[in-house]
Amino acid sequence: MPPSPAADSLIPYPSAFPIKVMGVQAEGFEAAVVAIARAFDAGFDPATVERRPSKAGTYLGLTITVTATSREQLDELYRTLSTHPMVRVVL
């Protein structure tokens, strides 16, 4: 019998999982990232978002912490964030 995907994961599910998102500091960027996070984690709390502007103030780094429930959820969350037009980098 093949092992379950959860058995192959290094991440225990469910768990708090931080994701760093970088984008141009513009109106609507943080709201867009929060909306995406909420779409994948109904219990996501926007008050937990950590913000770090770049030295020149051109870019904004956000750290969001979502409740990861599966590898598929995280993969789709990364894909959705990465393809958003305001997002430059997702780590």
mmCIF file of C-alpha atoms in Angstrom:
data_model
loop_
_atom_site.group_PDB
_atom_site.id
_atom_site.type_symbol
_atom_site.label_atom_id
_atom_site.label_comp_id
_atom_site.label_asym_id
_atom_site.label_seq_id
_atom_site.Cartn_x
_atom_site.Cartn_y
_atom_site.Cartn_z
ATOM 1 C CA MET A 1 0.000 0.000 0.000
ATOM 2 C CA PRO A 2 1.535 3.400 -1.001
ATOM 3 C CA PRO A 3 2.181 5.936 1.765
ATOM 4 C CA SER A 4 -0.305 8.771 2.111
ATOM 5 C CA PRO A 5 0.793 12.212 0.847
ATOM 6 C CA ALA A 6 0.622 13.554 4.403
ATOM 7 C CA ALA A 7 3.138 10.892 5.483
ATOM 8 C CA ASP A 8 5.608 12.186 2.867
ATOM 9 C CA SER A 9 5.293 15.800 4.006
ATOM 10 C CA LEU A 10 7.785 17.541 6.263
ATOM 11 C CA ILE A 11 4.980 19.843 7.378
ATOM 12 C CA PRO A 12 2.515 18.543 9.964
ATOM 13 C CA TYR A 13 -1.045 19.432 8.992
ATOM 14 C CA PRO A 14 -2.760 21.504 10.159
ATOM 15 C CA SER A 15 -0.085 24.034 11.119
ATOM 16 C CA ALA A 16 0.609 27.764 11.132
ATOM 17 C CA PHE A 17 2.591 28.441 7.958
ATOM 18 C CA PRO A 18 4.261 31.819 7.273
ATOM 19 C CA ILE A 19 4.515 33.059 3.676
ATOM 20 C CA LYS A 20 6.479 36.120 2.567
ATOM 21 C CA VAL A 21 4.940 38.157 -0.239
ATOM 22 C CA MET A 22 6.696 41.096 -1.917
ATOM 23 C CA GLY A 23 5.147 43.644 -4.223
ATOM 24 C CA VAL A 24 5.207 47.268 -5.243
ATOM 25 C CA GLN A 25 3.982 49.463 -2.418
ATOM 26 C CA ALA A 26 0.687 50.581 -3.931
ATOM 27 C CA GLU A 27 -2.875 51.091 -2.799
ATOM 28 C CA GLY A 28 -4.673 47.774 -2.732
ATOM 29 C CA PHE A 29 -1.613 45.498 -2.531
ATOM 30 C CA GLU A 30 -2.074 44.456 1.092
ATOM 31 C CA ALA A 31 -5.853 44.133 0.673
ATOM 32 C CA ALA A 32 -5.335 41.854 -2.345
ATOM 33 C CA VAL A 33 -2.925 39.602 -0.429
ATOM 34 C CA VAL A 34 -5.306 39.462 2.559
ATOM 35 C CA ALA A 35 -8.238 38.563 0.270
ATOM 36 C CA ILE A 36 -6.233 35.700 -1.244
ATOM 37 C CA ALA A 37 -5.179 34.471 2.209
ATOM 38 C CA ARG A 38 -8.809 34.505 3.368
ATOM 39 C CA ALA A 39 -9.874 32.534 0.288
ATOM 40 C CA PHE A 40 -7.565 29.701 1.390
ATOM 41 C CA ASP A 41 -7.912 30.082 5.177
ATOM 42 C CA ALA A 42 -11.318 31.236 6.397
ATOM 43 C CA GLY A 43 -9.862 31.903 9.855
ATOM 44 C CA PHE A 44 -7.051 34.150 8.578
ATOM 45 C CA ASP A 45 -6.649 37.253 10.775
ATOM 46 C CA PRO A 46 -5.472 40.368 8.861
ATOM 47 C CA ALA A 47 -4.197 41.827 12.155
ATOM 48 C CA THR A 48 -1.373 39.252 12.050
ATOM 49 C CA VAL A 49 0.112 40.588 8.780
ATOM 50 C CA GLU A 50 3.697 41.766 9.256
ATOM 51 C CA ARG A 51 4.766 44.690 7.035
ATOM 52 C CA ARG A 52 8.267 45.679 5.967
ATOM 53 C CA PRO A 53 8.738 48.495 3.441
ATOM 54 C CA SER A 54 11.928 48.605 1.385
ATOM 55 C CA LYS A 55 14.521 51.283 2.221
ATOM 56 C CA ALA A 56 13.397 53.439 -0.696
ATOM 57 C CA GLY A 57 9.731 52.738 0.030
ATOM 58 C CA THR A 58 9.128 51.326 -3.452
ATOM 59 C CA TYR A 59 8.336 47.791 -2.335
ATOM 60 C CA LEU A 60 6.425 46.296 0.558
ATOM 61 C CA GLY A 61 7.178 42.918 2.097
ATOM 62 C CA LEU A 62 4.295 41.181 3.835
ATOM 63 C CA THR A 63 4.423 38.064 5.971
ATOM 64 C CA ILE A 64 1.103 36.273 6.208
ATOM 65 C CA THR A 65 0.609 33.241 8.423
ATOM 66 C CA VAL A 66 -2.093 30.870 7.244
ATOM 67 C CA THR A 67 -3.335 27.608 8.691
ATOM 68 C CA ALA A 68 -1.983 25.020 6.272
ATOM 69 C CA THR A 69 -4.253 22.017 5.942
ATOM 70 C CA SER A 70 -2.639 20.206 2.990
ATOM 71 C CA ARG A 71 0.143 20.335 0.428
ATOM 72 C CA GLU A 72 -2.480 20.970 -2.264
ATOM 73 C CA GLN A 73 -3.809 23.998 -0.368
ATOM 74 C CA LEU A 74 -0.309 25.479 -0.049
ATOM 75 C CA ASP A 75 0.545 24.786 -3.696
ATOM 76 C CA GLU A 76 -2.621 26.505 -4.887
ATOM 77 C CA LEU A 77 -2.110 29.424 -2.486
ATOM 78 C CA TYR A 78 1.447 29.964 -3.779
ATOM 79 C CA ARG A 79 0.208 29.698 -7.381
ATOM 80 C CA THR A 80 -2.590 32.218 -6.779
ATOM 81 C CA LEU A 81 -0.302 34.695 -5.026
ATOM 82 C CA SER A 82 2.458 34.305 -7.641
ATOM 83 C CA THR A 83 0.129 35.039 -10.543
ATOM 84 C CA HIS A 84 -1.457 38.143 -8.995
ATOM 85 C CA PRO A 85 -0.361 41.228 -10.993
ATOM 86 C CA MET A 86 0.641 43.221 -7.877
ATOM 87 C CA VAL A 87 2.847 40.458 -6.467
ATOM 88 C CA ARG A 88 6.517 40.272 -7.460
ATOM 89 C CA VAL A 89 7.873 37.453 -5.241
ATOM 90 C CA VAL A 90 6.407 34.756 -2.987
ATOM 91 C CA LEU A 91 8.659 32.864 -0.567
#
